[in-house]
PDB file of C-alpha atoms in Angstrom:
ATOM      1  CA  UNK A 113     -30.285  11.457   0.504  1.00  0.00           C
ATOM      2  CA  UNK A 114     -28.275  12.650  -2.432  1.00  0.00           C
ATOM      3  CA  UNK A 115     -26.288  15.803  -0.484  1.00  0.00           C
ATOM      4  CA  UNK A 116     -25.438  12.755   2.230  1.00  0.00           C
ATOM      5  CA  UNK A 117     -23.769  10.179  -0.198  1.00  0.00           C
ATOM      6  CA  UNK A 118     -22.365  12.772  -2.170  1.00  0.00           C
ATOM      7  CA  UNK A 119     -19.940  14.453   0.918  1.00  0.00           C
ATOM      8  CA  UNK A 120     -18.699  10.532   0.316  1.00  0.00           C
ATOM      9  CA  UNK A 121     -18.240  10.684  -3.045  1.00  0.00           C
ATOM     10  CA  UNK A 122     -15.151  11.555  -4.746  1.00  0.00           C
ATOM     11  CA  UNK A 123     -13.718  12.607  -7.521  1.00  0.00           C
ATOM     12  CA  UNK A 124     -10.023  11.126  -8.172  1.00  0.00           C
ATOM     13  CA  UNK A 125      -7.175  11.270 -10.886  1.00  0.00           C
ATOM     14  CA  UNK A 126      -7.164   8.683 -13.645  1.00  0.00           C
ATOM     15  CA  UNK A 127      -3.787   6.633 -12.657  1.00  0.00           C
ATOM     16  CA  UNK A 128      -3.007   3.040 -14.424  1.00  0.00           C
ATOM     17  CA  UNK A 129      -1.332   0.922 -11.912  1.00  0.00           C
ATOM     18  CA  UNK A 130       1.758   0.992 -14.556  1.00  0.00           C
ATOM     19  CA  UNK A 131       2.365   4.594 -13.884  1.00  0.00           C
ATOM     20  CA  UNK A 132       3.377   2.990 -10.650  1.00  0.00           C
ATOM     21  CA  UNK A 133       7.142   3.199 -10.765  1.00  0.00           C
ATOM     22  CA  UNK A 134       9.571  -0.052  -9.468  1.00  0.00           C
ATOM     23  CA  UNK A 135      10.495  -3.118 -10.781  1.00  0.00           C
ATOM     24  CA  UNK A 136       9.894  -6.519  -9.701  1.00  0.00           C
ATOM     25  CA  UNK A 137      12.140  -8.310  -7.382  1.00  0.00           C
ATOM     26  CA  UNK A 138      14.874 -10.756  -9.187  1.00  0.00           C
ATOM     27  CA  UNK A 139      15.895 -12.345  -6.099  1.00  0.00           C
ATOM     28  CA  UNK A 140      15.563 -15.933  -6.637  1.00  0.00           C
ATOM     29  CA  UNK A 141      12.590 -17.566  -3.963  1.00  0.00           C
ATOM     30  CA  UNK A 142      14.221 -18.980  -0.981  1.00  0.00           C
ATOM     31  CA  UNK A 143      12.482 -22.338   0.383  1.00  0.00           C
ATOM     32  CA  UNK A 144      11.763 -22.537   3.974  1.00  0.00           C
ATOM     33  CA  UNK A 145      13.686 -19.607   4.596  1.00  0.00           C
ATOM     34  CA  UNK A 146      12.134 -18.167   8.378  1.00  0.00           C
ATOM     35  CA  UNK A 147      13.746 -14.648   8.311  1.00  0.00           C
ATOM     36  CA  UNK A 148      15.939 -14.215   5.027  1.00  0.00           C
ATOM     37  CA  UNK A 149      12.540 -14.773   2.724  1.00  0.00           C
ATOM     38  CA  UNK A 150      13.774 -12.267  -0.592  1.00  0.00           C
ATOM     39  CA  UNK A 151      13.057  -9.081  -0.533  1.00  0.00           C
ATOM     40  CA  UNK A 152       9.815  -7.321  -2.251  1.00  0.00           C
ATOM     41  CA  UNK A 153      10.253  -4.910  -4.455  1.00  0.00           C
ATOM     42  CA  UNK A 154       7.585  -2.015  -5.976  1.00  0.00           C
ATOM     43  CA  UNK A 155       7.074  -4.171  -9.212  1.00  0.00           C
ATOM     44  CA  UNK A 156       5.699  -7.054  -6.721  1.00  0.00           C
ATOM     45  CA  UNK A 157       2.959  -4.744  -4.948  1.00  0.00           C
ATOM     46  CA  UNK A 158       1.596  -4.102  -8.602  1.00  0.00           C
ATOM     47  CA  UNK A 159       1.048  -7.039  -9.310  1.00  0.00           C
ATOM     48  CA  UNK A 160      -0.243  -8.487  -5.541  1.00  0.00           C
ATOM     49  CA  UNK A 161      -2.959  -5.294  -6.409  1.00  0.00           C
ATOM     50  CA  UNK A 162      -4.076  -6.931  -9.821  1.00  0.00           C
ATOM     51  CA  UNK A 163      -4.520 -10.093  -8.575  1.00  0.00           C
ATOM     52  CA  UNK A 164      -6.756  -9.318  -5.220  1.00  0.00           C
ATOM     53  CA  UNK A 165      -8.265  -5.785  -6.754  1.00  0.00           C
ATOM     54  CA  UNK A 166      -8.701  -5.675 -10.956  1.00  0.00           C
ATOM     55  CA  UNK A 167      -8.971  -8.655 -11.836  1.00  0.00           C
ATOM     56  CA  UNK A 168     -11.972  -9.786  -9.253  1.00  0.00           C
ATOM     57  CA  UNK A 169     -13.255  -6.845 -10.040  1.00  0.00           C
ATOM     58  CA  UNK A 170     -13.718  -6.944 -14.269  1.00  0.00           C
ATOM     59  CA  UNK A 171     -14.607 -10.600 -14.253  1.00  0.00           C
ATOM     60  CA  UNK A 172     -18.040 -10.904 -12.164  1.00  0.00           C
ATOM     61  CA  UNK A 173     -17.609 -14.852 -12.327  1.00  0.00           C
ATOM     62  CA  UNK A 174     -14.385 -15.239 -11.089  1.00  0.00           C
ATOM     63  CA  UNK A 175     -14.819 -12.328  -8.148  1.00  0.00           C
ATOM     64  CA  UNK A 176     -18.086 -15.318  -7.398  1.00  0.00           C
ATOM     65  CA  UNK A 177     -15.869 -17.962  -7.891  1.00  0.00           C
ATOM     66  CA  UNK A 178     -12.540 -17.243  -6.293  1.00  0.00           C
ATOM     67  CA  UNK A 179     -11.336 -15.901  -2.492  1.00  0.00           C
ATOM     68  CA  UNK A 180     -13.818 -13.372  -1.647  1.00  0.00           C
ATOM     69  CA  UNK A 181     -11.071 -10.424  -0.485  1.00  0.00           C
ATOM     70  CA  UNK A 182     -13.477  -7.274   1.206  1.00  0.00           C
ATOM     71  CA  UNK A 183     -10.695  -5.548   2.955  1.00  0.00           C
ATOM     72  CA  UNK A 184      -7.140  -4.742   2.439  1.00  0.00           C
ATOM     73  CA  UNK A 185      -4.291  -2.421   4.270  1.00  0.00           C
ATOM     74  CA  UNK A 186      -2.207  -0.480   2.134  1.00  0.00           C
ATOM     75  CA  UNK A 187       1.060   0.261   4.407  1.00  0.00           C
ATOM     76  CA  UNK A 188       3.792   1.911   4.298  1.00  0.00           C
ATOM     77  CA  UNK A 189       5.979   5.220   4.433  1.00  0.00           C
ATOM     78  CA  UNK A 190       4.892   8.659   3.560  1.00  0.00           C
ATOM     79  CA  UNK A 191       5.391   9.697  -0.560  1.00  0.00           C
ATOM     80  CA  UNK A 192       5.303   5.232  -0.692  1.00  0.00           C
ATOM     81  CA  UNK A 193       2.611   5.890  -2.966  1.00  0.00           C
ATOM     82  CA  UNK A 194      -0.360   4.374  -0.854  1.00  0.00           C
ATOM     83  CA  UNK A 195      -2.939   7.139  -2.479  1.00  0.00           C
ATOM     84  CA  UNK A 196      -1.777   6.655  -6.112  1.00  0.00           C
ATOM     85  CA  UNK A 197      -2.423   2.751  -6.129  1.00  0.00           C
ATOM     86  CA  UNK A 198      -5.415   3.246  -4.854  1.00  0.00           C
ATOM     87  CA  UNK A 199      -6.252   5.560  -7.007  1.00  0.00           C
ATOM     88  CA  UNK A 200      -5.156   3.215  -9.843  1.00  0.00           C
ATOM     89  CA  UNK A 201      -7.413   0.362  -9.032  1.00  0.00           C
ATOM     90  CA  UNK A 202     -10.314   2.561  -9.311  1.00  0.00           C
ATOM     91  CA  UNK A 203      -8.838   4.243 -12.717  1.00  0.00           C
ATOM     92  CA  UNK A 204      -8.454  -0.055 -13.960  1.00  0.00           C
ATOM     93  CA  UNK A 205     -11.571  -0.826 -12.507  1.00  0.00           C
ATOM     94  CA  UNK A 206     -14.094   1.966 -12.989  1.00  0.00           C
ATOM     95  CA  UNK A 207     -14.661   2.103  -9.414  1.00  0.00           C
ATOM     96  CA  UNK A 208     -17.015   4.917  -7.191  1.00  0.00           C
ATOM     97  CA  UNK A 209     -14.676   5.729  -4.811  1.00  0.00           C
ATOM     98  CA  UNK A 210     -16.112   6.447  -1.185  1.00  0.00           C
ATOM     99  CA  UNK A 211     -14.261   8.210   1.284  1.00  0.00           C
ATOM    100  CA  UNK A 212     -14.984   7.490   4.566  1.00  0.00           C
ATOM    101  CA  UNK A 213     -11.824   8.951   6.400  1.00  0.00           C
ATOM    102  CA  UNK A 214     -13.097  10.506   9.220  1.00  0.00           C
ATOM    103  CA  UNK A 215     -11.699  13.950   8.458  1.00  0.00           C
ATOM    104  CA  UNK A 216     -14.117  13.755   5.722  1.00  0.00           C
ATOM    105  CA  UNK A 217     -16.700  13.123   7.629  1.00  0.00           C
ATOM    106  CA  UNK A 218     -16.489  15.396  10.883  1.00  0.00           C
ATOM    107  CA  UNK A 219     -19.468  16.948  12.050  1.00  0.00           C
ATOM    108  CA  UNK A 220     -21.619  16.159   8.686  1.00  0.00           C
ATOM    109  CA  UNK A 221     -23.498  13.294   9.929  1.00  0.00           C
ATOM    110  CA  UNK A 222     -23.719  14.523  13.885  1.00  0.00           C
ATOM    111  CA  UNK A 223     -25.127  11.941  16.647  1.00  0.00           C
ATOM    112  CA  UNK A 224     -25.004   7.593  16.301  1.00  0.00           C
ATOM    113  CA  UNK A 225     -28.578   8.222  13.972  1.00  0.00           C
ATOM    114  CA  UNK A 226     -26.548  10.452  11.731  1.00  0.00           C
ATOM    115  CA  UNK A 227     -23.976   7.263  11.692  1.00  0.00           C
ATOM    116  CA  UNK A 228     -26.698   5.254  10.738  1.00  0.00           C
ATOM    117  CA  UNK A 229     -27.654   6.655   8.226  1.00  0.00           C
ATOM    118  CA  UNK A 230     -24.367   7.546   6.296  1.00  0.00           C
ATOM    119  CA  UNK A 231     -22.931   3.838   7.011  1.00  0.00           C
ATOM    120  CA  UNK A 232     -26.752   2.713   5.200  1.00  0.00           C
ATOM    121  CA  UNK A 233     -26.873   5.154   2.683  1.00  0.00           C
ATOM    122  CA  UNK A 234     -23.122   3.929   1.910  1.00  0.00           C
ATOM    123  CA  UNK A 235     -23.724   0.364   1.602  1.00  0.00           C
ATOM    124  CA  UNK A 236     -26.904   0.885  -0.205  1.00  0.00           C
ATOM    125  CA  UNK A 237     -25.259   3.250  -2.791  1.00  0.00           C
ATOM    126  CA  UNK A 238     -21.963   0.973  -3.043  1.00  0.00           C
ATOM    127  CA  UNK A 239     -23.918  -1.791  -4.200  1.00  0.00           C
ATOM    128  CA  UNK A 240     -26.121  -0.815  -6.887  1.00  0.00           C
ATOM    129  CA  UNK A 241     -22.995   2.010  -8.024  1.00  0.00           C
ATOM    130  CA  UNK A 242     -20.751  -1.297  -8.025  1.00  0.00           C
ATOM    131  CA  UNK A 243     -17.356  -2.026  -8.652  1.00  0.00           C
ATOM    132  CA  UNK A 244     -16.919   0.229  -5.773  1.00  0.00           C
ATOM    133  CA  UNK A 245     -14.180   1.500  -3.226  1.00  0.00           C
ATOM    134  CA  UNK A 246     -14.736   2.376   0.285  1.00  0.00           C
ATOM    135  CA  UNK A 247     -11.793   4.324   1.430  1.00  0.00           C
ATOM    136  CA  UNK A 248      -9.932   5.260   4.701  1.00  0.00           C
ATOM    137  CA  UNK A 249      -7.080   7.361   5.250  1.00  0.00           C
ATOM    138  CA  UNK A 250      -5.390   6.758   8.349  1.00  0.00           C
ATOM    139  CA  UNK A 251      -6.254   3.362   9.090  1.00  0.00           C
ATOM    140  CA  UNK A 252      -5.270   3.140  12.096  1.00  0.00           C
ATOM    141  CA  UNK A 253      -7.137   6.062  14.045  1.00  0.00           C
ATOM    142  CA  UNK A 254     -10.272   4.690  14.764  1.00  0.00           C
ATOM    143  CA  UNK A 255      -8.540   1.618  16.852  1.00  0.00           C
ATOM    144  CA  UNK A 256      -6.079   3.605  18.354  1.00  0.00           C
ATOM    145  CA  UNK A 257      -6.117   3.558  22.327  1.00  0.00           C
ATOM    146  CA  UNK A 258      -5.340   7.276  22.871  1.00  0.00           C
ATOM    147  CA  UNK A 259      -6.570   9.666  20.801  1.00  0.00           C
ATOM    148  CA  UNK A 260      -4.470  13.281  20.667  1.00  0.00           C
ATOM    149  CA  UNK A 261      -6.242  16.230  22.035  1.00  0.00           C
ATOM    150  CA  UNK A 262      -5.142  17.926  18.572  1.00  0.00           C
ATOM    151  CA  UNK A 263      -7.393  15.355  16.418  1.00  0.00           C
ATOM    152  CA  UNK A 264     -10.828  16.591  16.427  1.00  0.00           C
ATOM    153  CA  UNK A 265     -12.171  14.627  13.716  1.00  0.00           C
ATOM    154  CA  UNK A 266     -13.669  11.615  16.295  1.00  0.00           C
ATOM    155  CA  UNK A 267     -11.900   8.646  14.659  1.00  0.00           C
ATOM    156  CA  UNK A 268     -13.310   5.913  17.060  1.00  0.00           C
ATOM    157  CA  UNK A 269     -17.037   6.568  15.937  1.00  0.00           C
ATOM    158  CA  UNK A 270     -16.551   4.379  13.142  1.00  0.00           C
ATOM    159  CA  UNK A 271     -14.964   1.746  15.346  1.00  0.00           C
ATOM    160  CA  UNK A 272     -17.999  -0.458  15.514  1.00  0.00           C
ATOM    161  CA  UNK A 273     -19.821   0.052  12.757  1.00  0.00           C
ATOM    162  CA  UNK A 274     -16.776  -1.184  10.599  1.00  0.00           C
ATOM    163  CA  UNK A 275     -16.874  -4.886  10.997  1.00  0.00           C
ATOM    164  CA  UNK A 276     -20.325  -4.534  10.184  1.00  0.00           C
ATOM    165  CA  UNK A 277     -19.546  -3.354   6.735  1.00  0.00           C
ATOM    166  CA  UNK A 278     -17.429  -5.975   6.196  1.00  0.00           C
ATOM    167  CA  UNK A 279     -19.477  -8.374   7.278  1.00  0.00           C
ATOM    168  CA  UNK A 280     -22.266  -7.035   4.822  1.00  0.00           C
ATOM    169  CA  UNK A 281     -19.698  -7.323   1.489  1.00  0.00           C
ATOM    170  CA  UNK A 282     -21.145 -10.856  -0.088  1.00  0.00           C
ATOM    171  CA  UNK A 283     -19.048 -12.306  -3.074  1.00  0.00           C
ATOM    172  CA  UNK A 284     -21.774 -11.337  -5.613  1.00  0.00           C
ATOM    173  CA  UNK A 285     -20.549  -7.189  -4.079  1.00  0.00           C
ATOM    174  CA  UNK A 286     -18.096  -6.380  -6.330  1.00  0.00           C
ATOM    175  CA  UNK A 287     -17.213  -3.530  -3.464  1.00  0.00           C
ATOM    176  CA  UNK A 288     -14.102  -2.930  -1.622  1.00  0.00           C
ATOM    177  CA  UNK A 289     -12.549  -1.385   1.859  1.00  0.00           C
ATOM    178  CA  UNK A 290      -9.313  -0.345   1.228  1.00  0.00           C
ATOM    179  CA  UNK A 291      -6.858   1.705   4.216  1.00  0.00           C
ATOM    180  CA  UNK A 292      -3.946   3.297   4.030  1.00  0.00           C
ATOM    181  CA  UNK A 293      -2.064   3.832   7.097  1.00  0.00           C
ATOM    182  CA  UNK A 294       2.091   5.604   7.698  1.00  0.00           C
ATOM    183  CA  UNK A 295       1.593   4.056  11.522  1.00  0.00           C
ATOM    184  CA  UNK A 296      -0.200   0.798  11.114  1.00  0.00           C
ATOM    185  CA  UNK A 297       2.074   0.077  14.783  1.00  0.00           C
ATOM    186  CA  UNK A 298       0.090   2.364  16.835  1.00  0.00           C
ATOM    187  CA  UNK A 299      -3.266   0.995  17.278  1.00  0.00           C
ATOM    188  CA  UNK A 300      -5.328  -2.150  18.486  1.00  0.00           C
ATOM    189  CA  UNK A 301      -3.862  -4.921  16.265  1.00  0.00           C
ATOM    190  CA  UNK A 302      -6.701  -7.473  16.836  1.00  0.00           C
ATOM    191  CA  UNK A 303      -9.440  -5.101  16.035  1.00  0.00           C
ATOM    192  CA  UNK A 304      -7.032  -3.794  12.609  1.00  0.00           C
ATOM    193  CA  UNK A 305      -6.851  -7.465  11.751  1.00  0.00           C
ATOM    194  CA  UNK A 306     -11.072  -7.583  12.387  1.00  0.00           C
ATOM    195  CA  UNK A 307     -11.598  -5.189   9.772  1.00  0.00           C
ATOM    196  CA  UNK A 308      -9.060  -5.981   7.301  1.00  0.00           C
ATOM    197  CA  UNK A 309      -8.440  -9.822   5.721  1.00  0.00           C
ATOM    198  CA  UNK A 310      -5.026  -8.583   3.935  1.00  0.00           C
ATOM    199  CA  UNK A 311      -1.959  -6.456   4.252  1.00  0.00           C
ATOM    200  CA  UNK A 312       0.564  -4.974   1.711  1.00  0.00           C
ATOM    201  CA  UNK A 313       3.528  -3.515   2.723  1.00  0.00           C
ATOM    202  CA  UNK A 314       5.032  -1.054   0.404  1.00  0.00           C
ATOM    203  CA  UNK A 315       9.361  -1.579   1.016  1.00  0.00           C
ATOM    204  CA  UNK A 316      11.325   1.019   0.488  1.00  0.00           C
ATOM    205  CA  UNK A 317      12.458   1.395  -3.250  1.00  0.00           C
ATOM    206  CA  UNK A 318      15.645  -0.548  -3.684  1.00  0.00           C
ATOM    207  CA  UNK A 319      17.993   0.515  -6.208  1.00  0.00           C
ATOM    208  CA  UNK A 320      16.404  -0.814  -9.726  1.00  0.00           C
ATOM    209  CA  UNK A 321      13.411   0.656  -8.410  1.00  0.00           C
ATOM    210  CA  UNK A 322      15.199   4.088  -7.737  1.00  0.00           C
ATOM    211  CA  UNK A 323      17.188   3.830 -10.389  1.00  0.00           C
ATOM    212  CA  UNK A 324      13.693   2.893 -13.266  1.00  0.00           C
ATOM    213  CA  UNK A 325      11.794   5.789 -11.503  1.00  0.00           C
ATOM    214  CA  UNK A 326      14.438   8.505 -12.409  1.00  0.00           C
ATOM    215  CA  UNK A 327      15.480   7.109 -15.855  1.00  0.00           C
ATOM    216  CA  UNK A 328      11.591   6.824 -16.591  1.00  0.00           C
ATOM    217  CA  UNK A 329      10.514  10.520 -14.696  1.00  0.00           C
ATOM    218  CA  UNK A 330      13.432  12.975 -15.959  1.00  0.00           C
ATOM    219  CA  UNK A 331      13.071  11.011 -19.797  1.00  0.00           C
ATOM    220  CA  UNK A 332       9.336  13.180 -19.595  1.00  0.00           C
ATOM    221  CA  UNK A 333      11.084  16.396 -19.869  1.00  0.00           C
ATOM    222  CA  UNK A 334      14.304  15.409 -21.492  1.00  0.00           C
ATOM    223  CA  UNK A 335      16.175  13.601 -24.303  1.00  0.00           C
ATOM    224  CA  UNK A 336      18.468  10.452 -22.807  1.00  0.00           C
ATOM    225  CA  UNK A 337      21.875  12.074 -22.194  1.00  0.00           C
ATOM    226  CA  UNK A 338      24.656   9.912 -21.688  1.00  0.00           C
ATOM    227  CA  UNK A 339      26.242  12.309 -19.695  1.00  0.00           C
ATOM    228  CA  UNK A 340      23.574  12.826 -16.678  1.00  0.00           C
ATOM    229  CA  UNK A 341      25.212  10.194 -13.982  1.00  0.00           C
ATOM    230  CA  UNK A 342      22.085   8.249 -13.238  1.00  0.00           C
ATOM    231  CA  UNK A 343      23.919   5.925 -11.096  1.00  0.00           C
ATOM    232  CA  UNK A 344      24.817   8.710  -8.733  1.00  0.00           C
ATOM    233  CA  UNK A 345      21.562  10.111  -8.701  1.00  0.00           C
ATOM    234  CA  UNK A 346      20.302   5.808  -7.178  1.00  0.00           C
ATOM    235  CA  UNK A 347      23.056   6.033  -5.046  1.00  0.00           C
ATOM    236  CA  UNK A 348      22.136   9.348  -3.078  1.00  0.00           C
ATOM    237  CA  UNK A 349      18.302   8.737  -3.090  1.00  0.00           C
ATOM    238  CA  UNK A 350      18.869   5.524  -0.769  1.00  0.00           C
ATOM    239  CA  UNK A 351      16.545   5.776   2.332  1.00  0.00           C
ATOM    240  CA  UNK A 352      14.377   8.320   0.078  1.00  0.00           C
ATOM    241  CA  UNK A 353      10.738   7.444  -1.047  1.00  0.00           C
ATOM    242  CA  UNK A 354       9.711   7.236  -4.951  1.00  0.00           C
ATOM    243  CA  UNK A 355       7.434  10.242  -3.482  1.00  0.00           C
ATOM    244  CA  UNK A 356      10.448  12.111  -2.751  1.00  0.00           C
ATOM    245  CA  UNK A 357      12.062  11.654  -5.832  1.00  0.00           C
ATOM    246  CA  UNK A 358       8.450  13.167  -8.169  1.00  0.00           C
ATOM    247  CA  UNK A 359       8.605  15.896  -5.637  1.00  0.00           C
ATOM    248  CA  UNK A 360      12.087  16.458  -6.196  1.00  0.00           C
ATOM    249  CA  UNK A 361      12.223  16.760 -10.212  1.00  0.00           C
ATOM    250  CA  UNK A 362       8.696  18.825 -10.139  1.00  0.00           C
ATOM    251  CA  UNK A 363      10.330  21.304  -8.034  1.00  0.00           C
ATOM    252  CA  UNK A 364      13.408  21.194 -10.325  1.00  0.00           C
ATOM    253  CA  UNK A 365      12.076  20.694 -13.312  1.00  0.00           C
ATOM    254  CA  UNK A 366      10.567  24.688 -13.736  1.00  0.00           C
ATOM    255  CA  UNK A 367       8.919  25.284 -17.284  1.00  0.00           C
ATOM    256  CA  UNK A 368      11.706  28.393 -17.654  1.00  0.00           C
ATOM    257  CA  UNK A 369      14.969  25.707 -16.104  1.00  0.00           C
ATOM    258  CA  UNK A 370      13.213  23.088 -19.062  1.00  0.00           C
ATOM    259  CA  UNK A 371      13.357  26.191 -21.618  1.00  0.00           C
ATOM    260  CA  UNK A 372      17.515  25.733 -20.877  1.00  0.00           C
ATOM    261  CA  UNK A 373      18.019  22.107 -21.479  1.00  0.00           C
ATOM    262  CA  UNK A 374      20.206  22.674 -24.424  1.00  0.00           C
ATOM    263  CA  UNK A 375      21.878  25.430 -23.391  1.00  0.00           C
ATOM    264  CA  UNK A 376      22.474  24.245 -19.827  1.00  0.00           C
ATOM    265  CA  UNK A 377      21.829  20.239 -19.624  1.00  0.00           C
ATOM    266  CA  UNK A 378      20.404  19.328 -16.242  1.00  0.00           C
ATOM    267  CA  UNK A 379      22.991  18.683 -13.659  1.00  0.00           C
ATOM    268  CA  UNK A 380      22.893  16.017 -10.514  1.00  0.00           C
ATOM    269  CA  UNK A 381      23.920  18.996  -8.155  1.00  0.00           C
ATOM    270  CA  UNK A 382      20.700  20.385  -9.143  1.00  0.00           C
ATOM    271  CA  UNK A 383      18.533  17.225  -8.135  1.00  0.00           C
ATOM    272  CA  UNK A 384      20.421  16.878  -5.065  1.00  0.00           C
ATOM    273  CA  UNK A 385      19.971  20.069  -3.437  1.00  0.00           C
ATOM    274  CA  UNK A 386      15.928  19.333  -4.021  1.00  0.00           C
ATOM    275  CA  UNK A 387      16.259  16.080  -2.677  1.00  0.00           C
ATOM    276  CA  UNK A 388      18.178  17.119   0.815  1.00  0.00           C
ATOM    277  CA  UNK A 389      14.352  18.850   1.485  1.00  0.00           C
ATOM    278  CA  UNK A 390      12.972  15.640   1.590  1.00  0.00           C
ATOM    279  CA  UNK A 391      12.583  13.344   4.790  1.00  0.00           C
ATOM    280  CA  UNK A 392      14.127  10.183   4.290  1.00  0.00           C
ATOM    281  CA  UNK A 393      12.756   6.734   5.928  1.00  0.00           C
ATOM    282  CA  UNK A 394      14.552   6.545   8.831  1.00  0.00           C
ATOM    283  CA  UNK A 395      15.811   3.494   9.990  1.00  0.00           C
ATOM    284  CA  UNK A 396      13.591   3.060  13.221  1.00  0.00           C
ATOM    285  CA  UNK A 397      10.618   3.596  11.313  1.00  0.00           C
ATOM    286  CA  UNK A 398      12.072   1.070   9.064  1.00  0.00           C
ATOM    287  CA  UNK A 399      12.381  -1.479  11.710  1.00  0.00           C
ATOM    288  CA  UNK A 400       9.292  -0.241  13.243  1.00  0.00           C
ATOM    289  CA  UNK A 401       7.483  -1.658  10.073  1.00  0.00           C
ATOM    290  CA  UNK A 402       9.747  -4.509   9.945  1.00  0.00           C
ATOM    291  CA  UNK A 403       8.439  -5.685  13.433  1.00  0.00           C
ATOM    292  CA  UNK A 404       5.271  -4.959  12.759  1.00  0.00           C
ATOM    293  CA  UNK A 405       5.373  -6.936   9.288  1.00  0.00           C
ATOM    294  CA  UNK A 406       6.144 -10.089  11.367  1.00  0.00           C
ATOM    295  CA  UNK A 407       3.066 -10.347  13.616  1.00  0.00           C
ATOM    296  CA  UNK A 408       1.202  -9.761  10.691  1.00  0.00           C
ATOM    297  CA  UNK A 409      -1.547 -12.868  11.092  1.00  0.00           C
ATOM    298  CA  UNK A 410      -0.988 -14.502   7.101  1.00  0.00           C
ATOM    299  CA  UNK A 411       3.108 -13.571   7.746  1.00  0.00           C
ATOM    300  CA  UNK A 412       2.828 -15.473  11.521  1.00  0.00           C
ATOM    301  CA  UNK A 413       1.279 -18.043   9.585  1.00  0.00           C
ATOM    302  CA  UNK A 414       3.604 -18.883   7.459  1.00  0.00           C
ATOM    303  CA  UNK A 415       6.122 -18.995   9.710  1.00  0.00           C
ATOM    304  CA  UNK A 416       4.776 -21.259  11.611  1.00  0.00           C
ATOM    305  CA  UNK A 417       3.939 -23.602   8.966  1.00  0.00           C
ATOM    306  CA  UNK A 418       7.501 -23.311   8.068  1.00  0.00           C
ATOM    307  CA  UNK A 419       9.062 -23.717  11.348  1.00  0.00           C
ATOM    308  CA  UNK A 420       7.374 -27.782  11.284  1.00  0.00           C
ATOM    309  CA  UNK A 421       8.249 -28.696   7.809  1.00  0.00           C
ATOM    310  CA  UNK A 422      11.715 -27.672   9.062  1.00  0.00           C
ATOM    311  CA  UNK A 423      11.604 -29.509  12.407  1.00  0.00           C
ATOM    312  CA  UNK A 424      10.103 -32.818   9.910  1.00  0.00           C
ATOM    313  CA  UNK A 425      13.143 -32.504   7.821  1.00  0.00           C
ATOM    314  CA  UNK A 426      15.400 -32.791  10.694  1.00  0.00           C
ATOM    315  CA  UNK A 427      13.780 -35.183  12.496  1.00  0.00           C
ATOM    316  CA  UNK A 428      13.702 -37.341   9.094  1.00  0.00           C
ATOM    317  CA  UNK A 429      17.723 -36.618   8.553  1.00  0.00           C
ATOM    318  CA  UNK A 430      18.042 -37.620  12.679  1.00  0.00           C
ATOM    319  CA  UNK A 431      16.618 -41.156  11.953  1.00  0.00           C
ATOM    320  CA  UNK A 432      18.229 -41.344   8.239  1.00  0.00           C
ATOM    321  CA  UNK A 433      21.452 -41.151  10.025  1.00  0.00           C
ATOM    322  CA  UNK A 434      21.132 -43.433  13.266  1.00  0.00           C
ATOM    323  CA  UNK A 435      19.713 -45.600   9.874  1.00  0.00           C
ATOM    324  CA  UNK A 436      23.377 -45.145   8.366  1.00  0.00           C
ATOM    325  CA  UNK A 437      25.132 -46.359  11.710  1.00  0.00           C
ATOM    326  CA  UNK A 438      23.225 -48.604  12.598  1.00  0.00           C
ATOM    327  CA  UNK A 439      24.245 -50.708   8.992  1.00  0.00           C
ATOM    328  CA  UNK A 440      27.983 -49.999   9.838  1.00  0.00           C
TER     329      UNK A 440
END
């Protein structure tokens, strides 16, 4: 039993929620505006995770009385910070992390009986050690219609059991399923929505988030240099994730390069050359995310509610206009 559970228990790096780089959205909220809501910023993602995960897990009484969030799906481009946010939630709440990613359990729990034992033990131990997070990477894989022949992890074996796992969570259990996905549109959406209650899409970083990331991350390696064009790096890194910015800085700022900073100050060209090796977020990928997001149940529900309000307002305005003509 110990071996079975140990295979799913995962060590994670200590990451704080504030380590997730990005500013909040400074756009004013637009009332009843379909299709033109103020864009979400990376700082808003931090706040949502604090409200959904951190605060309820740290206050058991609140967890039992507020709407119970059993599961959520983090989506975004590769390098957007999904796994970092998962580790941040675990760190802030002191949670135990169980990894049910198909590639992590492949070959370890053979057959139907082995899978039943795995689910039973994970549920039992996660309650005993709560707060606990059950994690699944590539969360869309169990619900994909056709699995590539190169994928030997057999992700579909968890397809029928995941909804049962969610149903077993009660308000008294500080246990949550968190999935991450780079391509959430590649699966059966009805099955995906049966497992995940909340959906969080990490957007591409806007100008202020990229500027903050460059400033904070470079500031760890060198004092503020007013001659360094931070605005230039912010503009050039448009369409790149924060993960790309971090890996770029890590590649350039070697120990040897840091020792040379006093004599040879850092040039934006050094960072640009390294950044060009990274893959940007292409327009097609961004559009695929936006199209998928528009079909998320909560988004569709809000859009329908706004449409009804607009129809009522239009009818009221028409009546007022008709009454005004009669008086004339």
